[in-house]
Short mmCIF file of C-alpha atoms and ligand atoms in Angstrom, two decimals:
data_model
loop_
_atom_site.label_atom_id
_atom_site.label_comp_id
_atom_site.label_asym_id
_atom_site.label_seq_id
_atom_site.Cartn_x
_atom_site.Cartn_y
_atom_site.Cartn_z
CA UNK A 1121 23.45 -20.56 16.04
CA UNK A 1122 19.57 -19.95 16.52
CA UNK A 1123 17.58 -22.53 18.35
CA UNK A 1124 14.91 -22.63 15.55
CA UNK A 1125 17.79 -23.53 12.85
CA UNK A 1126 19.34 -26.36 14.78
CA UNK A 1127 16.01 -27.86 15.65
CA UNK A 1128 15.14 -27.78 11.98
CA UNK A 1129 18.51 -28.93 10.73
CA UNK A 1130 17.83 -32.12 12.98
CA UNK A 1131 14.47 -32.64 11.79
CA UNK A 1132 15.15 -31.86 8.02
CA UNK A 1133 18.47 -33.10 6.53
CA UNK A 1134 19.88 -31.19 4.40
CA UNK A 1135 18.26 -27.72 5.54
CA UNK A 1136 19.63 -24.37 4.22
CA UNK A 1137 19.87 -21.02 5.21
CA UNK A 1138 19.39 -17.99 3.24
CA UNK A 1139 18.81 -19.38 -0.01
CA UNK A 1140 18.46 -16.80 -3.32
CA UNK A 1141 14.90 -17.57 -4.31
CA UNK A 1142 15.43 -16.16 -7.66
CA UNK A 1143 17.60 -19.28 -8.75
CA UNK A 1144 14.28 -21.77 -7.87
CA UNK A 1145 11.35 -19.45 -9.95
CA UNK A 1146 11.20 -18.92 -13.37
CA UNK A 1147 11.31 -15.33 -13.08
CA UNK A 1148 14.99 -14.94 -11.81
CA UNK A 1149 13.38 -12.52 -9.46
CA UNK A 1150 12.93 -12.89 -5.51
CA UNK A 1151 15.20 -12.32 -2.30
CA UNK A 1152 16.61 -15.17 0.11
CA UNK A 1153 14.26 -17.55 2.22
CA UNK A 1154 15.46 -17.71 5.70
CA UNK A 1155 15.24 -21.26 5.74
CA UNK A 1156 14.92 -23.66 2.87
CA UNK A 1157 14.12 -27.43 2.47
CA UNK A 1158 13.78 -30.33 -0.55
CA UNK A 1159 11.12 -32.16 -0.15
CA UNK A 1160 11.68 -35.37 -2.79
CA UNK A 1161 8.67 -37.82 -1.00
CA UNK A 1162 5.81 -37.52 1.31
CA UNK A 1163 7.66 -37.74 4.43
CA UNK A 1164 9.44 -34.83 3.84
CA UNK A 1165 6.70 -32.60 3.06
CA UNK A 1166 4.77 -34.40 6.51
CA UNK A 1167 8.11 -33.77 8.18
CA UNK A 1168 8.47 -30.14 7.16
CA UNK A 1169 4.79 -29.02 8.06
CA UNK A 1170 5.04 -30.53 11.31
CA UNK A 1171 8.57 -28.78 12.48
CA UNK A 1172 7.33 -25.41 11.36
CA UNK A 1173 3.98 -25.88 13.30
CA UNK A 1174 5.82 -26.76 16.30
CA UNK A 1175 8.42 -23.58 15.86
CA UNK A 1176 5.55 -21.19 14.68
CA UNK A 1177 7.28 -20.41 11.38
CA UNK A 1178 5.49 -19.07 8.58
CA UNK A 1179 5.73 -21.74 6.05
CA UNK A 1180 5.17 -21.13 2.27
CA UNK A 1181 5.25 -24.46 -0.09
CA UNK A 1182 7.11 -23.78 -3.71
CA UNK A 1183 6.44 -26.16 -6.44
CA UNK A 1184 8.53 -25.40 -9.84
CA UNK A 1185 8.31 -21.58 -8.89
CA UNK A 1186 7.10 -20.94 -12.53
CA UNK A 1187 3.64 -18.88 -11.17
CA UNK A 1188 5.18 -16.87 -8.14
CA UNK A 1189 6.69 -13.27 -8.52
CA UNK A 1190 9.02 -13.25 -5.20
CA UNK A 1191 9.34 -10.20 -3.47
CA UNK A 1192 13.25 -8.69 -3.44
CA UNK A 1193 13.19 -9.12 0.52
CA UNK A 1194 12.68 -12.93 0.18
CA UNK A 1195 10.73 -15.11 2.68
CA UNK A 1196 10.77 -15.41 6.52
CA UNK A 1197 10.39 -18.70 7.51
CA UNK A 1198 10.56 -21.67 5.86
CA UNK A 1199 9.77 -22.33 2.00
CA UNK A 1200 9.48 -25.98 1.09
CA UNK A 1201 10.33 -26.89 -2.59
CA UNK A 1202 8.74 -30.34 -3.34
CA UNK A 1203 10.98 -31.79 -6.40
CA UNK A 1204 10.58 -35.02 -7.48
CA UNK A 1205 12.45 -38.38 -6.14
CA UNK A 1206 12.90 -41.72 -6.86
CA UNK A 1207 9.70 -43.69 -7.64
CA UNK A 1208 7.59 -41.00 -7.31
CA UNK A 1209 5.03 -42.51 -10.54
CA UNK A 1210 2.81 -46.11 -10.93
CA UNK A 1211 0.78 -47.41 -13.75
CA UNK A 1212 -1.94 -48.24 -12.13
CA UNK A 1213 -5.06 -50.26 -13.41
CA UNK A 1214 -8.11 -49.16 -15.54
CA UNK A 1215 -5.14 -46.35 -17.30
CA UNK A 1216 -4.05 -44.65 -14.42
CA UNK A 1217 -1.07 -43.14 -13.54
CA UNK A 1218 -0.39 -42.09 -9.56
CA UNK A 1219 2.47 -39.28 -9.15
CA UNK A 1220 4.21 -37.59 -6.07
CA UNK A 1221 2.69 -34.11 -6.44
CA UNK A 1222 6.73 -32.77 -6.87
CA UNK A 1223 7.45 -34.17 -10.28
CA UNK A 1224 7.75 -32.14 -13.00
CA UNK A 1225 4.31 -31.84 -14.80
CA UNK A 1226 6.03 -32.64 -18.06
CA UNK A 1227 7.82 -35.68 -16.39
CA UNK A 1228 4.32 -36.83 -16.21
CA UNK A 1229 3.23 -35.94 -19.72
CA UNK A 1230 6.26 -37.95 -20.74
CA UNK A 1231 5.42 -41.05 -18.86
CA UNK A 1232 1.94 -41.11 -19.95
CA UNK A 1233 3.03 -41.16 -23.60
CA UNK A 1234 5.53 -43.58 -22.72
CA UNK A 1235 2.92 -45.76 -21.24
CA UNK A 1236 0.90 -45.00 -25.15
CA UNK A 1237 -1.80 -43.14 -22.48
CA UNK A 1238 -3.41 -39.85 -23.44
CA UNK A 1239 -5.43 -37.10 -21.67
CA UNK A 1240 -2.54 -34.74 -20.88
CA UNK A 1241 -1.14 -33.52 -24.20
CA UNK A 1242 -2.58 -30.20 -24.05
CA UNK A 1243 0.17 -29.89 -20.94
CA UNK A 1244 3.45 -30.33 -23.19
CA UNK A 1245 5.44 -27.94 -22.67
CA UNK A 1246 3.20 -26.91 -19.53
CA UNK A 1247 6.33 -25.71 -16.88
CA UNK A 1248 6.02 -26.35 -13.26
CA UNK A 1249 4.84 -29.30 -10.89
CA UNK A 1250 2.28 -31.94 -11.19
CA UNK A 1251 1.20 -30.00 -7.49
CA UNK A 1252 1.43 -26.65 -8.45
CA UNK A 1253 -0.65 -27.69 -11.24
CA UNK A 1254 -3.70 -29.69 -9.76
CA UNK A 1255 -3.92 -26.75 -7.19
CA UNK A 1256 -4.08 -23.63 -9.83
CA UNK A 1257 -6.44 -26.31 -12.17
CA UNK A 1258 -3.47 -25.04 -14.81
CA UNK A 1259 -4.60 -25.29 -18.62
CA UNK A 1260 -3.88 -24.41 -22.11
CA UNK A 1261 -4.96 -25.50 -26.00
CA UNK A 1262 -8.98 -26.05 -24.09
CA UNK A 1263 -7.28 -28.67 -21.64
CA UNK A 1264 -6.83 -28.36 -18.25
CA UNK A 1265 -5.77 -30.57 -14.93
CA UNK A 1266 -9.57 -31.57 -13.76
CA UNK A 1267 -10.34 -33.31 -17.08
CA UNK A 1268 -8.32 -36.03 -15.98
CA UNK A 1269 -7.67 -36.16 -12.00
CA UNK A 1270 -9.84 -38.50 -10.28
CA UNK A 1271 -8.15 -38.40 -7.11
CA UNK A 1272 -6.33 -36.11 -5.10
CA UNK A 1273 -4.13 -36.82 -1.50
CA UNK A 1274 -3.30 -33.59 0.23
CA UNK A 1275 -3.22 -32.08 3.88
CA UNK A 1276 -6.10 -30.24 5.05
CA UNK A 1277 -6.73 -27.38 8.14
CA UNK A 1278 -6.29 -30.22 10.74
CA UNK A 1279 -3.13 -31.76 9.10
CA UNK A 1280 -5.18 -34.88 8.31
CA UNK A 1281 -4.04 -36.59 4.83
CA UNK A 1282 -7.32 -36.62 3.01
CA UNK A 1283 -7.77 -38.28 -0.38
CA UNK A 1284 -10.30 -35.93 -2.32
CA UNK A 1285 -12.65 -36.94 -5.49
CA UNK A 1286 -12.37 -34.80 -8.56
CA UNK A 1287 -15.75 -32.95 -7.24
CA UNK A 1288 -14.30 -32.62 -3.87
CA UNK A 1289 -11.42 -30.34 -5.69
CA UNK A 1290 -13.70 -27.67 -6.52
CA UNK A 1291 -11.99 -27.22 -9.41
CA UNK A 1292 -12.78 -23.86 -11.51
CA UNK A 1293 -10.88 -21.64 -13.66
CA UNK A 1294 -7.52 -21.94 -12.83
CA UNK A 1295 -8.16 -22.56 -9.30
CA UNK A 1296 -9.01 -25.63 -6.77
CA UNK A 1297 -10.54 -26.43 -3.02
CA UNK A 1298 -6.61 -26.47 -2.65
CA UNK A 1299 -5.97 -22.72 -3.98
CA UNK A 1300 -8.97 -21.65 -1.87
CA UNK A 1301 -7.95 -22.91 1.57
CA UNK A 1302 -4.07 -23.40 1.00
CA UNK A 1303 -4.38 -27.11 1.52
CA UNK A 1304 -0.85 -28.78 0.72
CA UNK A 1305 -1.34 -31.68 -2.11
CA UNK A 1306 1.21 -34.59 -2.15
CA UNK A 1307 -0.04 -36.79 -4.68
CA UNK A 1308 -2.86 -37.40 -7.10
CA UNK A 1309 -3.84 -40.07 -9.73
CA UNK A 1310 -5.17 -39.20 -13.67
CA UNK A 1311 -7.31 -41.37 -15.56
CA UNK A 1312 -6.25 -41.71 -19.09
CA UNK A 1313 -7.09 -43.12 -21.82
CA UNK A 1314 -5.07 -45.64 -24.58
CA UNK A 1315 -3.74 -44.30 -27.20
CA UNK A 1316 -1.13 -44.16 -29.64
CA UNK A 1317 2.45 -43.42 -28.83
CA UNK A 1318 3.65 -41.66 -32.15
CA UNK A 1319 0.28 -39.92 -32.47
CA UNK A 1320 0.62 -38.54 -28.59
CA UNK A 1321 4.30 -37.68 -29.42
CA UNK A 1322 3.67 -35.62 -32.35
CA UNK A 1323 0.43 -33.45 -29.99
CA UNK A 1324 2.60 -32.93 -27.34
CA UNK A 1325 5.48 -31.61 -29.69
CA UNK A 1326 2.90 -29.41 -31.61
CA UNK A 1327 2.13 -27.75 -28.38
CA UNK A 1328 5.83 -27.50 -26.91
CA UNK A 1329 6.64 -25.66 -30.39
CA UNK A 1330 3.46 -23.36 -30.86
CA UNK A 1331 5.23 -22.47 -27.38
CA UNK A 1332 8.67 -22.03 -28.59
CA UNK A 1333 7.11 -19.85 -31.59
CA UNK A 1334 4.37 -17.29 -29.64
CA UNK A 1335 5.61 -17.31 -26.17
CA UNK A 1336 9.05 -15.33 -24.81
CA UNK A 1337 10.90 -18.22 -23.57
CA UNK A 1338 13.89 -16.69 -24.90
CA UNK A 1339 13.46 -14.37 -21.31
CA UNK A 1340 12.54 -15.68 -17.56
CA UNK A 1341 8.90 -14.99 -16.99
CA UNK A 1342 6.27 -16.24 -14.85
CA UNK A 1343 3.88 -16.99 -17.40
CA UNK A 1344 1.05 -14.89 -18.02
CA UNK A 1345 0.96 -12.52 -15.48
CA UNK A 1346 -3.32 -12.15 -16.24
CA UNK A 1347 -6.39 -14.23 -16.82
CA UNK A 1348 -7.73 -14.13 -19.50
CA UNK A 1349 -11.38 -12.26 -19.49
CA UNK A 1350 -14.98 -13.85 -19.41
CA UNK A 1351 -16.89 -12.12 -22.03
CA UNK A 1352 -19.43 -11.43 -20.19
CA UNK A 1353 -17.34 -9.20 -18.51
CA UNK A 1354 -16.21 -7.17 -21.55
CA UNK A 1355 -18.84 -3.59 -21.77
CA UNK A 1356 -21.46 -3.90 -23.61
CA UNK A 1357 -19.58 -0.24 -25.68
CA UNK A 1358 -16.25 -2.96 -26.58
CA UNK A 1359 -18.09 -6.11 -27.40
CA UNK A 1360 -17.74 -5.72 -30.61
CA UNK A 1361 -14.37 -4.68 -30.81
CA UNK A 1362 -12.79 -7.92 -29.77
CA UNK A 1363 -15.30 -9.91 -31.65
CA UNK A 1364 -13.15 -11.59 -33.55
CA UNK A 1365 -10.62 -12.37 -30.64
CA UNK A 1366 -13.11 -15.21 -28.71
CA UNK A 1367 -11.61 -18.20 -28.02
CA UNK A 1368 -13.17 -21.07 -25.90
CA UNK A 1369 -10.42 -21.78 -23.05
CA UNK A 1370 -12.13 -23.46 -21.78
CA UNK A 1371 -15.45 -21.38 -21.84
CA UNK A 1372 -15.91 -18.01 -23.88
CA UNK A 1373 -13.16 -15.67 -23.16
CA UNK A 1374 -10.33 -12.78 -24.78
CA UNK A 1375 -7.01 -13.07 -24.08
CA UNK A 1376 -6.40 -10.46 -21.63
CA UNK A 1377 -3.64 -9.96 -24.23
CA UNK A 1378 -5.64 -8.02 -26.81
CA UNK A 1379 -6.12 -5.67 -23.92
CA UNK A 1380 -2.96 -4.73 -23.24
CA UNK A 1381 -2.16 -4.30 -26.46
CA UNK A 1382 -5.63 -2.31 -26.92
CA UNK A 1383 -4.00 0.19 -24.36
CA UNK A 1384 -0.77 0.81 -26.67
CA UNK A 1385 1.47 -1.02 -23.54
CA UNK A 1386 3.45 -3.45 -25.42
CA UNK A 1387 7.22 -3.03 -24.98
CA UNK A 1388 6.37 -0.92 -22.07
CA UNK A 1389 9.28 -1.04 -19.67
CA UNK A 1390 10.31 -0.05 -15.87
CA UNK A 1391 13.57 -1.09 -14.99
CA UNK A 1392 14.71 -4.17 -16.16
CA UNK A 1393 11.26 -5.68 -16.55
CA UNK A 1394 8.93 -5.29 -19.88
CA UNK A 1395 5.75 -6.30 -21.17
CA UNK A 1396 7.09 -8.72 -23.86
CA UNK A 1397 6.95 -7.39 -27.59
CA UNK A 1398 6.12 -10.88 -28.45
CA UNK A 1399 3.14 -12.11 -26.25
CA UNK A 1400 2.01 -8.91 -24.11
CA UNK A 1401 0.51 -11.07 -21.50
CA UNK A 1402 4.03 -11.62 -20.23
CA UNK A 1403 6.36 -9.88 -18.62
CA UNK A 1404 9.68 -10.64 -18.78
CA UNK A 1405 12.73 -9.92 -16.77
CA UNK A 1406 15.43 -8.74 -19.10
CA UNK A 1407 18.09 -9.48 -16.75
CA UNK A 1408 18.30 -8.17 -13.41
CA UNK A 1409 14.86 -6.98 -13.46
CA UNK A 1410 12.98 -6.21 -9.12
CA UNK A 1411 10.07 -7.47 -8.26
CA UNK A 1412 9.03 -3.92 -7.71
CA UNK A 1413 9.83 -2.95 -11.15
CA UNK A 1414 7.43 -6.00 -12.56
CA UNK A 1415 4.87 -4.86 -9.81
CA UNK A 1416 5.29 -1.17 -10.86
CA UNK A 1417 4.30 -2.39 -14.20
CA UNK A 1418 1.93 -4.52 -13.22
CA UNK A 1419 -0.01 -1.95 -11.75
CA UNK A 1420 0.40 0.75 -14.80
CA UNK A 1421 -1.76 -2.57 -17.13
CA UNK A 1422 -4.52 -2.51 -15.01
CA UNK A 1423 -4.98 0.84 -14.23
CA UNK A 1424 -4.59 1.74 -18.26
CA UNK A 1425 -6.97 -1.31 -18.95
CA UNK A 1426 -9.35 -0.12 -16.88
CA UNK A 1427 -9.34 3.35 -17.62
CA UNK A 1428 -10.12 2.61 -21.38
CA UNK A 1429 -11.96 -0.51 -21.69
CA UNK A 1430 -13.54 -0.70 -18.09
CA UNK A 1431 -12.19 -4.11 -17.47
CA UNK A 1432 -10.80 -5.27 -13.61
CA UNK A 1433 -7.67 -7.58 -14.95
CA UNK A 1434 -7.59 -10.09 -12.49
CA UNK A 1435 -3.93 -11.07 -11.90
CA UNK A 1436 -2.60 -15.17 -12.75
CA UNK A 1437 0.64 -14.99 -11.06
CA UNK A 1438 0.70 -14.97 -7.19
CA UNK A 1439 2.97 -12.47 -5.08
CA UNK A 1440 4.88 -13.82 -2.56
CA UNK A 1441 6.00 -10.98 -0.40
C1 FAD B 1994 6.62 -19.85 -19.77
C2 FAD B 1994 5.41 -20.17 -18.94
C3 FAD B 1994 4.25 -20.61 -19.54
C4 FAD B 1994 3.12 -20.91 -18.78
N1 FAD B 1994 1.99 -21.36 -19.40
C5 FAD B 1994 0.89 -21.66 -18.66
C6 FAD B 1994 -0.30 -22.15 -19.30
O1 FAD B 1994 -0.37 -22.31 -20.52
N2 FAD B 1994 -1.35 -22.46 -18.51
C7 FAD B 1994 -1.32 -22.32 -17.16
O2 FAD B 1994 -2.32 -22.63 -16.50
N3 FAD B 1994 -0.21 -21.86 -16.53
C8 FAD B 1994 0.88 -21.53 -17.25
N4 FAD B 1994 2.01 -21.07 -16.63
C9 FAD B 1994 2.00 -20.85 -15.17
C10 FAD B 1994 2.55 -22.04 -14.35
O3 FAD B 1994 3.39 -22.85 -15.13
C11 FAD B 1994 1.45 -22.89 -13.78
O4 FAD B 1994 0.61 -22.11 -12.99
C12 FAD B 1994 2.01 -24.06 -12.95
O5 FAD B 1994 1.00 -25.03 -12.81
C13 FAD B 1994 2.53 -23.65 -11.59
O6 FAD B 1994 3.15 -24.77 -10.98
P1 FAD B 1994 4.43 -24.64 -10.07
O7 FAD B 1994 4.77 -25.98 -9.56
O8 FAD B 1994 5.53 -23.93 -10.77
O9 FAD B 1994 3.87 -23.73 -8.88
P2 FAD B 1994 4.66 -22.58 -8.10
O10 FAD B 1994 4.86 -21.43 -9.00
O11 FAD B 1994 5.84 -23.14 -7.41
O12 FAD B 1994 3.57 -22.21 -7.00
C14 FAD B 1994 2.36 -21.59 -7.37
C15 FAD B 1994 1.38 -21.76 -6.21
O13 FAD B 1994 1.08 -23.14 -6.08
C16 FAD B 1994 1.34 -23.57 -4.75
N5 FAD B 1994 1.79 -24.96 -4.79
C17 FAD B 1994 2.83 -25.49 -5.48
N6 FAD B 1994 2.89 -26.82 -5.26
C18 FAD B 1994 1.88 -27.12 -4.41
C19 FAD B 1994 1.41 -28.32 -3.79
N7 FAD B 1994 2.00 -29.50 -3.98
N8 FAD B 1994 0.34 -28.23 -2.97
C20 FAD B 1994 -0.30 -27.06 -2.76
N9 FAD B 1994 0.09 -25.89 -3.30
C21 FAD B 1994 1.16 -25.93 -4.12
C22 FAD B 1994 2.40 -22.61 -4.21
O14 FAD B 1994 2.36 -22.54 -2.81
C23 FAD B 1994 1.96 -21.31 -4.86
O15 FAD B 1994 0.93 -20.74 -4.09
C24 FAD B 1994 3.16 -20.76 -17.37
C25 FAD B 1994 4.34 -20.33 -16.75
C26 FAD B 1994 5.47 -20.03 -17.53
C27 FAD B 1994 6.73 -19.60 -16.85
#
């Protein structure tokens, strides 16, 4: 037995070893962490940081592993999944709802509507955690997290717990003070507004079936695997070509979709991995698929995108490797 495994076994319960990171992303893809730890409340996530500080392990934090591609070799170290526990929400006054920054971010959606609250319908359907969420400022139908978070609670350089104001997040397009200096968040509070229940319900269905409809969920994916593109950065030569294709999300921008498309890479396949004949800003693993075959691909969209239209495609998902 290694020293480092018995010290962490001691100071986190429950500890494993070796643990197939594919079966905690969304992707199905990603090799074993050496050590691995469930972090349900607070403590555990305190807990966790400190141990690894003290052993000098490289520690990597995984929320509901639905924006990572994992690398095939896995993790060194120690990856800390915060899922959600026991009494990890309150109703708090003036319409506010505090959550443990593990839940589910449609475990939050659901409790607002059960509390007749809205704000966060735009997120049904949204996977992943409340955490993962705040800290990539996640978004869809012209909603995203900062349009309701007032507060934030998360760890900063020094390890000091530090509660943060919406303006202190930084918040921008898909990304947060949080993203930018890999600050660990363990809670955070929304400010919602009353509403009513049935009329909530029947939003956050619409948007879980538009979903079900456009989106490959029928095949593990990480999402979209590219932002989509300010117009302003589309040449002057292709404005016009995409014309029609502006959407406000939440400013003016394409769906880095139309590119791929544009550049006749639908369906395009390397291995087991292929950009999705159905929405061709995914790329699905079709069972089995490598990391290096969705990084192989990966590669092949941005060099064809920017060979024809110009265009840097600036990559959503993160690579953990
Ligand atoms: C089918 C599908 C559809 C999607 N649709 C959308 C969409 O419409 N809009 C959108 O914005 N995204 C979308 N995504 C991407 C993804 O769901 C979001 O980015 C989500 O918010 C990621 O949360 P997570 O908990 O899964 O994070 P993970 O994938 O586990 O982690 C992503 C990053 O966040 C960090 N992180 C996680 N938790 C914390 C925490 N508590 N504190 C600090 N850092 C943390 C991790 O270290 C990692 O760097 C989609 C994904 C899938 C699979």
């Amino acid at each position: 037995m290694n020293e480092a495994f018995e010290v962490l076994k001691k100071e986190l319960p429950g500890l494993q070893k070796n643990v197939l990171l594919k079966d905690h992303t969304t992707f199905k893809i990603g090799g074993p962490a050496e050590y691995f730890f469930i972090a349900k409340k607070k403590e555990d996530v305190e807990r966790a940081i400190r141990v690894a500080q003290k052993l000098t392990l490289p520690l990597f934090i995984f929320g509901g592993g639905s924006n990572l591609l994992v690398s095939d070799a896995g993790q060194k170290g120690l990856v800390v999944r915060m899922q959600s526990g026991a009494k990890t929400f309150a109703l708090l006054p003036g319409n506010c709802i505090r959550a443990y920054a593990g839940v589910s971010l449609s475990d939050v959606v659901l409790f607002s509507i059960k509390k007749s609250l809205g704000g966060l319908e735009w997120a049904g359907g949204l996977p992943g955690t409340f955490g993962g969420a705040i800290r990539g400022n996640a978004g869809a139908f012209g909603g995203e997290v900062k349009d309701s978070i007032i507060s934030v609670q998360a760890f900063d350089d020094h390890f000091t717990l530090r509660n943060f104001t919406n303006a202190q997040c930084k918040f921008s397009y898909r990304s947060s003070i949080f993203k930018e200096k890999g600050w660990t968040i363990i809670s955070a509070t929304v400010a919602l507004k009353k509403g009513n229940k049935k009329e909530l319900r029947s939003v956050v269905d619409s948007r879980i079936n538009y979903r079900k409809e456009k989106h490959p969920l029928e095949y593990p994916s990480a999402g979209s695997v590219f932002k989509n593109v300010d117009v302003k950065k589309i040449p002057t030569e292709f404005k016009s070509t995409f014309l029609d294709k502006i959407k406000k999300d939440p400013f003016p921008i394409v769906p880095a979709a139309w590119f791929i498309i544009g550049a006749g890479l639908t369906g395009a396949k390397i291995g087991q991995a292929q950009i999705s004949n159905k929405h061709s800003n995914y790329i699905v693993n079709l069972g089995g698929a490598k990391a290096q075959d969705v990084l192989q691909l990966i590669q092949l969209v941005k060099d064809t995108v920017k060979k024809k239209y110009g265009i840097e495609l600036e990559q959503e998902i993160q690579y953990l490797k």
